[in-house]
XYZ file of C-alpha atoms in Angstrom:
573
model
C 13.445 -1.493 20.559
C 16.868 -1.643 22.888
C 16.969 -4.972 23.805
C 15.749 -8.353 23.003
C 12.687 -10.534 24.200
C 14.644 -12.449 26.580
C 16.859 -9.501 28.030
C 13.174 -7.846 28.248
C 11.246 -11.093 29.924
C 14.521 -11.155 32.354
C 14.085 -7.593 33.417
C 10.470 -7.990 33.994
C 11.053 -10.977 35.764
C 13.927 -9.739 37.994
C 11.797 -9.761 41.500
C 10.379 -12.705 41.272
C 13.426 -14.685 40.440
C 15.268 -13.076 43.110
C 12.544 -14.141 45.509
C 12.872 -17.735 44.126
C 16.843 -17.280 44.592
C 16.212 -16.269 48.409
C 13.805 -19.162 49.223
C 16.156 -22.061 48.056
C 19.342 -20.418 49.565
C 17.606 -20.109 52.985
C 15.775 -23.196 52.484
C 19.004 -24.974 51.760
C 21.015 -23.127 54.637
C 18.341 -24.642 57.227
C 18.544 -27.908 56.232
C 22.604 -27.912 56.490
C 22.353 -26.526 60.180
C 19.750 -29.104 61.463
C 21.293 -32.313 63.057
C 19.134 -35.102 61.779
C 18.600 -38.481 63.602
C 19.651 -42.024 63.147
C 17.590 -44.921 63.202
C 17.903 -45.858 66.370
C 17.400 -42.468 67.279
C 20.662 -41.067 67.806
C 21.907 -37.237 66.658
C 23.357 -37.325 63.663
C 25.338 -34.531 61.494
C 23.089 -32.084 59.679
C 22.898 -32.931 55.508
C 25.481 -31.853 53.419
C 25.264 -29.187 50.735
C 24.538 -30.765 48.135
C 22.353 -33.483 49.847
C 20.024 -30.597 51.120
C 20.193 -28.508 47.644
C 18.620 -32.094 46.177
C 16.332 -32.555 48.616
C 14.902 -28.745 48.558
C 14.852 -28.977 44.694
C 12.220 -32.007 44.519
C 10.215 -30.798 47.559
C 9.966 -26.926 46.090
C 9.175 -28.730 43.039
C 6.720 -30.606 44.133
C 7.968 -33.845 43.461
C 8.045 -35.152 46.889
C 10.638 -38.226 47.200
C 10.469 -38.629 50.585
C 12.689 -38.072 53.245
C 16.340 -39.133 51.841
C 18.787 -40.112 52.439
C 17.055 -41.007 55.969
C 14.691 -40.288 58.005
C 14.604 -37.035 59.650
C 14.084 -35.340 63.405
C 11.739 -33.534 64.229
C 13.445 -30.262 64.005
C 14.139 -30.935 60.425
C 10.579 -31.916 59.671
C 9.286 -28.345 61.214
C 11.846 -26.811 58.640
C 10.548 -28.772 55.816
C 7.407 -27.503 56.571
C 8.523 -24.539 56.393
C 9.963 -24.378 52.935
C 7.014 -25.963 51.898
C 5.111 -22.961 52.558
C 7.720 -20.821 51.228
C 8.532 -22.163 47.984
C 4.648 -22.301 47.289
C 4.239 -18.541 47.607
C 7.746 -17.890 45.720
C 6.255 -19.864 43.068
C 3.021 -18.918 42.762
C 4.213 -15.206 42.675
C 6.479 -16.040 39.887
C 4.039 -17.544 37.826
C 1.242 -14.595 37.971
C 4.294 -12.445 37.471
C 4.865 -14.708 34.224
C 1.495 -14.269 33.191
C 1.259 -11.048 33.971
C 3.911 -10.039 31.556
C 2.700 -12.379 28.773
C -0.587 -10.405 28.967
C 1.117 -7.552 28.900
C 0.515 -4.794 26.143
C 3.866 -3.183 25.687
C 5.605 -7.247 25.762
C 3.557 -8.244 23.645
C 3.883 -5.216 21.394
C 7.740 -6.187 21.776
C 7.488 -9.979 20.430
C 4.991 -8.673 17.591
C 8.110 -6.337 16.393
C 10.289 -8.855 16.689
C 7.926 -11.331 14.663
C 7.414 -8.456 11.872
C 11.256 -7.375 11.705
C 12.654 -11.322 10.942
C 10.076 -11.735 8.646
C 11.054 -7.966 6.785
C 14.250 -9.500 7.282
C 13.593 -12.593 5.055
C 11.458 -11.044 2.050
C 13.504 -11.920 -1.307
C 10.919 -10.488 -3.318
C 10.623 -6.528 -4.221
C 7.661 -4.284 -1.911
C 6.969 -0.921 -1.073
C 6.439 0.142 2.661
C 3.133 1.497 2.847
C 2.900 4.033 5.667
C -1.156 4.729 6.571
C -3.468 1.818 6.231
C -6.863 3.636 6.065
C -9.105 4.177 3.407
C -6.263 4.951 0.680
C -3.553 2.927 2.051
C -6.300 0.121 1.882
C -7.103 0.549 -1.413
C -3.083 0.881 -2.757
C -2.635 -2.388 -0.506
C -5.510 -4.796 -2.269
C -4.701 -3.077 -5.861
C -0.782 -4.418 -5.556
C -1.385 -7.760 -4.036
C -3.811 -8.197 -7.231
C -1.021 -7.479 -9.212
C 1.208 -9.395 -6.901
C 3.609 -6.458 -5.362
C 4.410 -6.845 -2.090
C 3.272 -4.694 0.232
C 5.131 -3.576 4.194
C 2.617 -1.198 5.746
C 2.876 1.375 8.891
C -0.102 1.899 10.728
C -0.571 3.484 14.356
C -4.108 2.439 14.572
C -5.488 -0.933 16.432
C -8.447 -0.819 15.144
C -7.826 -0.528 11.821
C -4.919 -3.364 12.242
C -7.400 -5.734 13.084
C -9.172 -4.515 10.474
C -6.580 -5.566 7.929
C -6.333 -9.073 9.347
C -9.424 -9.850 8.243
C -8.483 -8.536 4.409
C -7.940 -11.611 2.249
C -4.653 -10.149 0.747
C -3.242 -13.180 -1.492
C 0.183 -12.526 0.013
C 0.574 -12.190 4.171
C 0.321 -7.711 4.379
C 3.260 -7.590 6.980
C 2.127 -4.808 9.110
C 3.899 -3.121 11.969
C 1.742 -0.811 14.703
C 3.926 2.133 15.313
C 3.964 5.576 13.872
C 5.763 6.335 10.980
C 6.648 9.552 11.428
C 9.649 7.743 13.444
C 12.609 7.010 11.755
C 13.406 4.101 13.625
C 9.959 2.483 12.350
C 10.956 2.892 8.701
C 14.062 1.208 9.651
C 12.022 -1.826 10.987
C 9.910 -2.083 7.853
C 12.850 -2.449 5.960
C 13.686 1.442 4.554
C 17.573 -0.216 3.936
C 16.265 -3.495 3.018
C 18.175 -4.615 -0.308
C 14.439 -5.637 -2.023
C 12.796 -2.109 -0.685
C 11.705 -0.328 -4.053
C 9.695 2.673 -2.816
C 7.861 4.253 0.240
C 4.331 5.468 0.121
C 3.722 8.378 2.806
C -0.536 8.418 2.446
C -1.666 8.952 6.066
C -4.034 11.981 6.313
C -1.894 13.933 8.481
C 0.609 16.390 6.458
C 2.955 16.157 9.400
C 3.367 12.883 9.495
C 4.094 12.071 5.316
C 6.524 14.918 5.656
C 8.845 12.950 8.147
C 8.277 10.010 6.133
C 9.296 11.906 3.319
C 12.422 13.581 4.577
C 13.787 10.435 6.824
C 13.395 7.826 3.780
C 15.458 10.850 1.421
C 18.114 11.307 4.089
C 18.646 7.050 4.765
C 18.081 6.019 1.621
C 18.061 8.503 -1.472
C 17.900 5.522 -4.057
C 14.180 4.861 -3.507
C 11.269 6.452 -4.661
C 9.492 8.185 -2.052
C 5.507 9.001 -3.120
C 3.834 11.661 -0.578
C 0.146 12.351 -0.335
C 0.141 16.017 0.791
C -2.878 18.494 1.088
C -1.575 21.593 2.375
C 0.390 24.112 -0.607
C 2.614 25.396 1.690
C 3.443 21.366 3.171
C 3.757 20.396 -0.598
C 6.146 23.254 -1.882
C 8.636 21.862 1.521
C 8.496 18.801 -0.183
C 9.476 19.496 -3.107
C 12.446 21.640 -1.984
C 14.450 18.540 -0.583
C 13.715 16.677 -3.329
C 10.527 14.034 -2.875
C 10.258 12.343 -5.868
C 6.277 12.413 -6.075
C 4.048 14.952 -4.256
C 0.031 13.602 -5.023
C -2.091 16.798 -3.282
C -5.137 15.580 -4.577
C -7.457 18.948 -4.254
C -5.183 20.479 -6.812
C -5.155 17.503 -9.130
C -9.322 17.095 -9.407
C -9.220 20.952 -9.323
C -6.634 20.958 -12.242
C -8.930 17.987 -14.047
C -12.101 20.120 -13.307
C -10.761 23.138 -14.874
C -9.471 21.162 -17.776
C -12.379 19.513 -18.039
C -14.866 22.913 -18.901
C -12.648 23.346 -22.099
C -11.506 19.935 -22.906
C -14.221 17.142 -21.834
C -12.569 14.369 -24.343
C -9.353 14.767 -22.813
C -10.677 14.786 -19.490
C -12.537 11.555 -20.875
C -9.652 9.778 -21.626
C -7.338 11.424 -18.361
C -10.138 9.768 -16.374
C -10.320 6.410 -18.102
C -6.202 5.854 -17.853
C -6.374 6.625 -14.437
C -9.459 4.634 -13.111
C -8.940 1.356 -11.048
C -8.410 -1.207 -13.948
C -10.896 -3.646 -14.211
C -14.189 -1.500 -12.892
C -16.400 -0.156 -15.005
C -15.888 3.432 -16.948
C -17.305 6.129 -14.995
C -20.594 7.519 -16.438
C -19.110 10.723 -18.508
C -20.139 13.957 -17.406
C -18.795 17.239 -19.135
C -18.845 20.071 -16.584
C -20.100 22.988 -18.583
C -18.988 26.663 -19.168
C -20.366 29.469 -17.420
C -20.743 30.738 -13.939
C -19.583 28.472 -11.345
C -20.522 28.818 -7.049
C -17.602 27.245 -4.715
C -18.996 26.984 -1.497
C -15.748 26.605 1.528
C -12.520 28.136 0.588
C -10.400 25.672 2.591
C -7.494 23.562 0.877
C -10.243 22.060 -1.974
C -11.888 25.237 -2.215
C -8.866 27.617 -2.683
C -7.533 24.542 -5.334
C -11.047 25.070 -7.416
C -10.643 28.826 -7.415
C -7.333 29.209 -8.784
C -7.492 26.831 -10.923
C -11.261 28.100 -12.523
C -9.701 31.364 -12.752
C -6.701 29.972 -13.951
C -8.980 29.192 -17.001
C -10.971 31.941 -17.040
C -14.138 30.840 -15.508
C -16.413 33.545 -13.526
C -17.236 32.378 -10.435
C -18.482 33.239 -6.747
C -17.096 32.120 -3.757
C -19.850 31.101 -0.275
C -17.289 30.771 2.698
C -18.045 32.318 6.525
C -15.483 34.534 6.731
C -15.878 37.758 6.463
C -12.459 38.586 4.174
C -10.743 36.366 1.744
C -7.651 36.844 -0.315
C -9.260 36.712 -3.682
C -10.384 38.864 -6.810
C -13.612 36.994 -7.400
C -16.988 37.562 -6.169
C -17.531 36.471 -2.219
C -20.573 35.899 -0.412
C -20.546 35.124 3.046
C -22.618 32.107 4.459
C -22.478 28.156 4.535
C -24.366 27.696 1.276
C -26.245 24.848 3.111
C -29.321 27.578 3.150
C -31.385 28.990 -0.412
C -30.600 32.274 1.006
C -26.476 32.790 0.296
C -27.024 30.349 -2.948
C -29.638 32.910 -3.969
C -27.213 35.468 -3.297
C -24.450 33.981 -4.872
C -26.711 33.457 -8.213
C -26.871 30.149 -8.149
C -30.328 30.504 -9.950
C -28.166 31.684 -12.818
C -25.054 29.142 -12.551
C -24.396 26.074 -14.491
C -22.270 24.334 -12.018
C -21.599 24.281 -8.342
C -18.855 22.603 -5.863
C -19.695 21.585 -2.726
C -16.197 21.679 -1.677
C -16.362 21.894 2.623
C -14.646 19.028 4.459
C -17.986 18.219 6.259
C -19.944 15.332 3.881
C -23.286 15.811 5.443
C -22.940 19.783 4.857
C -21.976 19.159 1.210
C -24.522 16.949 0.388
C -26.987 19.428 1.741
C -25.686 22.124 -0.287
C -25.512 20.226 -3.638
C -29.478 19.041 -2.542
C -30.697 22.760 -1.715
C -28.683 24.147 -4.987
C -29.953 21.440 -6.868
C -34.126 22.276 -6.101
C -33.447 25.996 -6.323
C -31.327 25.075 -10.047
C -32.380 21.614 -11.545
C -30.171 22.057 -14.355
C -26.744 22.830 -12.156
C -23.971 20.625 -13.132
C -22.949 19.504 -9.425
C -19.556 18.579 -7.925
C -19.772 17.259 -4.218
C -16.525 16.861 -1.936
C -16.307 13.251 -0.587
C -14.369 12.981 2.567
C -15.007 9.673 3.933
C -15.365 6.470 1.865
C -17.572 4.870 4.322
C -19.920 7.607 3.006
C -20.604 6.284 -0.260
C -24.050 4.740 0.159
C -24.932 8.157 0.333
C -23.191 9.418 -2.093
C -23.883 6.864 -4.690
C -27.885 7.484 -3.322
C -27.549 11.145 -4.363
C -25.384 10.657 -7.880
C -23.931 13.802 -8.444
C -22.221 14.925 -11.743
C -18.852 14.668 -9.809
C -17.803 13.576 -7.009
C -14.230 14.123 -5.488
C -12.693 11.105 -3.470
C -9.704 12.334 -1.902
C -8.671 8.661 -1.064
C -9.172 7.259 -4.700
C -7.553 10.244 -6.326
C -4.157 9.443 -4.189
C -4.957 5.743 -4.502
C -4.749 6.143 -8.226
C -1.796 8.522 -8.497
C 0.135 5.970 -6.748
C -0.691 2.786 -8.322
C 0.227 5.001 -11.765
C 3.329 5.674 -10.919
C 4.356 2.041 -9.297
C 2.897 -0.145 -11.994
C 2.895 2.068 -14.735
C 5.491 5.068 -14.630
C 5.645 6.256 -17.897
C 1.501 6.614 -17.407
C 3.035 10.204 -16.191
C 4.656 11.183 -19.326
C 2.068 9.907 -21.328
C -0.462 12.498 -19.688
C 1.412 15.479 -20.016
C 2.026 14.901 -23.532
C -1.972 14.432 -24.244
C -2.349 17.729 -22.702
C -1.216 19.133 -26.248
C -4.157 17.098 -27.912
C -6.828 18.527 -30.123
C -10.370 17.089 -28.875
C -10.481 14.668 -31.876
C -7.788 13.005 -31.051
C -8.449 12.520 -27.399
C -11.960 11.494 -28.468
C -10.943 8.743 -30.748
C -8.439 7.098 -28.170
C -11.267 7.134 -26.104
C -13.593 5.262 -28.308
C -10.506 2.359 -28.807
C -10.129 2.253 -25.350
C -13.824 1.564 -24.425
C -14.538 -0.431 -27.291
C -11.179 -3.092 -26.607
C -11.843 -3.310 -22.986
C -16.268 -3.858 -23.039
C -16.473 -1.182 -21.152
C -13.849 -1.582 -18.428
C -11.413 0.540 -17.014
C -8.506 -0.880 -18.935
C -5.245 -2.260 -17.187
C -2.218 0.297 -17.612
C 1.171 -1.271 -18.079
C 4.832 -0.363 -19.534
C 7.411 -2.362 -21.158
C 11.212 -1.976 -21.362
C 13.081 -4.197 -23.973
C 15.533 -5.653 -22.081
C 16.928 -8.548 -20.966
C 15.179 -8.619 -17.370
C 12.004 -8.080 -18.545
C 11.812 -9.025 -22.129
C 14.139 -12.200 -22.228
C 13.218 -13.682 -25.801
C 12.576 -9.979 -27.547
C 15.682 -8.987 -26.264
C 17.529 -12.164 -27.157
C 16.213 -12.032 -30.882
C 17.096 -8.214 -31.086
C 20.186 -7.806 -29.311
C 22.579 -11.042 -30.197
C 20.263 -12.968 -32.832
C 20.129 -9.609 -35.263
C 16.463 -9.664 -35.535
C 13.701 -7.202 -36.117
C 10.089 -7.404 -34.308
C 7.721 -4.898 -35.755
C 5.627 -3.567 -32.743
C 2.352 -5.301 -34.330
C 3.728 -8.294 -33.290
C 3.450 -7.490 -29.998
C -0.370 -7.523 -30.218
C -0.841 -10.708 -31.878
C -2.820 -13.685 -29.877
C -0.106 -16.128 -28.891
C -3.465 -18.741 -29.266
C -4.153 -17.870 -32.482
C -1.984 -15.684 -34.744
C -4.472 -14.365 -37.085
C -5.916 -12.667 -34.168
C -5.021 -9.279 -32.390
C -4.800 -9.086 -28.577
C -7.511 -6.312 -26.999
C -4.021 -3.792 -26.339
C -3.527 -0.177 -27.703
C 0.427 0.838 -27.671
C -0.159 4.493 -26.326
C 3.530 5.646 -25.925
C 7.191 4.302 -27.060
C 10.189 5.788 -25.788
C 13.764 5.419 -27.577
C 16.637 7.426 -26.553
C 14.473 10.129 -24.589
C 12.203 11.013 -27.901
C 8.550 10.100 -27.410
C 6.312 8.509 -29.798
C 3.117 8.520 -28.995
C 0.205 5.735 -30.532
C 3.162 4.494 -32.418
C 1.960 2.545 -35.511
C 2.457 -1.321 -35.685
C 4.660 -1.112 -38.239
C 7.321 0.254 -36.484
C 10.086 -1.601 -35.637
C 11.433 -2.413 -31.993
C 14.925 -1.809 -30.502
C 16.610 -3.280 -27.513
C 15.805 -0.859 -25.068
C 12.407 0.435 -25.938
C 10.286 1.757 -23.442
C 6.990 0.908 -24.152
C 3.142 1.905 -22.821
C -0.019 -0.152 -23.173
C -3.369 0.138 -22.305
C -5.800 -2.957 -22.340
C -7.305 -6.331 -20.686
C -5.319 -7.710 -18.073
C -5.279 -11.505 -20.167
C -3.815 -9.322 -23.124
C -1.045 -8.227 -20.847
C -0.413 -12.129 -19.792
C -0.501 -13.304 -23.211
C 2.070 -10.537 -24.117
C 3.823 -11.340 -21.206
C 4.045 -14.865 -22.711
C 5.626 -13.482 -26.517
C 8.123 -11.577 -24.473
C 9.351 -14.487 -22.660
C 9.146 -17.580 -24.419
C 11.189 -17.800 -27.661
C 9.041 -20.248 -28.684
C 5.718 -18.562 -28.497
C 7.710 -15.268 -29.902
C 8.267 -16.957 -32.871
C 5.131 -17.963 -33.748
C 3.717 -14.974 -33.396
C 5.959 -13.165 -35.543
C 5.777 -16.596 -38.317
C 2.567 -17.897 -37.474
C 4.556 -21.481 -37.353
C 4.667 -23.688 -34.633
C 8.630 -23.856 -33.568
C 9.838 -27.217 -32.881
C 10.523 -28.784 -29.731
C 14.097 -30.084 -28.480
C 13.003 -33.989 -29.273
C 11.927 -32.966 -32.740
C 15.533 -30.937 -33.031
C 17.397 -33.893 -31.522
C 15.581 -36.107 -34.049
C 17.198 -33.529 -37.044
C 13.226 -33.539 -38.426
C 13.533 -29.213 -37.534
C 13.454 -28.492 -41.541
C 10.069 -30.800 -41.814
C 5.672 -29.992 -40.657
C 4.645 -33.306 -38.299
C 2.643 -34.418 -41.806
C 6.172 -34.569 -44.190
C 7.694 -36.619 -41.030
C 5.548 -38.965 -40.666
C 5.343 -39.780 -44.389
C 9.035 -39.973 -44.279
């Protein structure tokens, strides 16, 4: 954008103003050559300048005062009629001209920018500049305006733009239509905005997230740039300039899958921290070991094969080409017919992964394997969300949403970043341990997915903890932090799953450890629990109760030196 709207609307409008110009000057000249005529009919001077500027200025206009300052000869009546004529067409062309431009895509592209860059201009409140607004930009937009994080997205599409205008987002989503791969686009959402906390590169196009990736690192290092990537090769450039967070989602649910044939309870509980808080917990499903079939060996199905055999897990590959790169057994075919699955031994196989990037193909192959195998343990590639009906209609063991998985990752790391940590140190769990988390988990939240959430015990975001720990000399034993700010006796539905103090984890620390200014902390559990612990953490009041049990008194009761005395000794006194 090089110049402004009215530099634009003046450049657009350059001919038809100049016609305008042309009209009056001539009109004008005429009148001041043109003797006029007394009223007794005599010759008189022609009008002056200025007298025939005034006069050409009503009539163009329309106005029509008559014929001042006297009546004039003929000659000067034929020339009126004249500019009549004239200054109707310069008119009328200007005004289709003006309309013209107002309908005009690329001006009205223009004053939307403009619109969308002072109001970027004017946000006081942290956000994140979204780039992609389809089915996982979507889903990252609604899950931080529930949690009230402001959200600056990038999308190219129209249609889905109009789409998002019908969203009920509690906040306005300030969305710009331009591509994001151009620098100068981050720059208009606001990449060197002083409230800008991150940017979010999950378009579908590797490209594009890599020039998102690389432009917000070279303008502004400070933020955290997330990249949805899907491509190794895409992925490993990435990382070598320094993206903070790379989410390629095949090798993530290929990682989990793999996991998941040795150690189903940490899987459990890997899937239950991740989920969308608030929905309900997946149905569990334990992918068993044995033979496995992968049919496609493009991004997803290379991910599954190196990470099966990763773990050891014999399987055999159905792609149509003739040659791949790989140690384990190959078939070639679809797998959408009984013949390669026969030939692949899926007769003999307890699991199977549908993993091509066509949905109606995969869903035929999980159906065909499934008839020919009834007790297969099937995992079906998802591409498009607007697929689900069918995918919900068919239930398989697994299914693998690309747009959820990314959704997920980045929601982690924005509301909840020490959820990272916390999941590679569970990776070190025996299954008992994972098991019994799990059973907490489900039993404080009814069933939910339960609301991730981290803590640091400072003054920011802690005010009255901090306070009572820092200058006051106090000590807060982490229990405290799950008592009911209603009703002491009672504990909030919370589970502390990780403290860290000076770099050392502690992970499920026990209640009875006491807090320190400073303390980074990690809970799991309802999203009223989290308010009411906001609450404790904020109000000095409500802090001490639930460390006492007492009511504190107010400033009237202070002010009335009654502090030292219950309501009942008071009002006997």
């Amino acid at each position: 954008m090089n110049a402004s709207v009215f530099f634009l609307a003046l450049r657009r409008m350059r001919a038809p103003l100049i016609v305008l110009i042309v009209i009056y000057a001539v009109s004008t000249l005429g009148l001041t050559l043109i003797p006029g005529v007394d009223a007794d009919g005599r010759p008189t001077p022609p009008m002056s300048f200025f007298h025939a500027f005034y006069f050409v200025s009503y009539t163009a206009s329309t106005i029509g005062f008559g014929e001042l300052p006297g009546a004039f000869s003929e000659a000067q009546r034929m020339w009126v009629t004249a500019v009549i004529f004239l200054s109707v067409i310069g008119w009328s062309y200007s005004i289709i001209s003006l309309l013209t431009l107002v309908q005009d895509r690329g001006f009205q592209q223009v004053l939307l920018s403009g619109r969308f860059v002072r109001r970027v201009r004017h946000l006081g409140e942290p956000f994140y500049i979204l780039c992609g607004c389809g089915e996982t930009g979507l889903l990252i937009a609604r899950a931080l305006d529930r949690d009230g994080i402001r959200v600056v997205a990038i999308e190219h599409s129209e249609a889905r733009m109009q789409e998002l205008e019908l969203e009920d987002f509690a906040a306005d989503l300030l969305v710009l239509g331009a591509d994001a791969a151009q620098p100068q686009n981050l720059l208009l959402a606001g990449l060197q905005h002083r409230s800008c906390r991150g940017v979010l590169a999950v378009t579908d196009d590797d490209g594009v997230n890599l020039a998102v990736a690389i432009a917000s690192r070279l303008i502004n290092p400070r933020l955290m740039v997330v990249a949805r990537v899907a491509s190794p090769s895409v992925e490993r450039n990435m990382m070598s300039f320094g993206t903070h967070y790379v989410v390629n989602h095949f090798e993530k649910f290929a990682d989990h899958l793999a996991e998941a044939i040795h150690s189903p309870n940490w899987y459990r509980l890997v899937d239950i921290l991740t989920g969308l808080a608030g929905q309900k917990v997946p149905e569990r499903h334990d992918p068993p070991a044995g033979e496995w079939v992968v049919c496609g060996y493009g991004h997803f199905g290379q991910a599954v094969v190196r990470n099966l055999e990763r773990q050891g897990v014999s399987l055999t590959v159905i792609s149509p080409e003739a040659e791949l790169p790989i140690a384990a057994r190959h078939v070639v075919g679809l797998g959408t017919e009984a013949e390669p699955l026969r030939a692949a031994g899926v007769e003999s196989a307890v699991g199977i992964v549908a993993a091509g990037d066509n949905d109606t193909n995969n869903l035929s192959i999980a159906i065909t394997a499934k008839e020919i195998n009834p007790d297969l343990f099937v995992v079906v590639r998802q591409n498009r969300v607007a697929n689900q009906v069918l995918f919900d209609a068919y239930d398989a063991d697994f299914t693998m949403v690309p747009s959820r998985i990314v959704a997920r990752e980045c929601l982690a790391l924005i509301t909840s970043p020490l959820l990272s940590r916390f999941l590679q140190l569970i990776r070190a769990w025996p299954e008992e341990r994972a098991a019994l988390v799990v059973a907490r988990l489900e039993d404080l939240c009814s069933g939910r997915v339960p609301l991730i959430w981290g803590v640091r015990l400072n003054a920011a975001d802690a005010p009255a903890a901090h306070r009572l720990l820092m200058i006051e000399q106090g000590s807060i034993p982490l229990g405290t932090l799950r008592r009911d700010p209603a009703a002491h006796q009672e504990a909030l539905p919370l589970l502390p799953l990780l403290l860290v103090r000076d770099g050392r984890d502690h992970e499920l620390p026990a209640d009875e450890l006491m807090l320190q200014p400073g303390d980074d902390l990690l809970f799991a559990g309802t999203r009223a629990a989290k308010m009411a612990q906001n609450l404790a953490l904020d109000n000095r009041n409500v802090l001490d109760y639930v460390l006492t049990g007492r009511d504190a008194p107010g400033w009237l009761w202070r002010a009335l030196g009654l502090a030292g005395q219950s309501p009942q000794d008071a009002g006997r006194g």
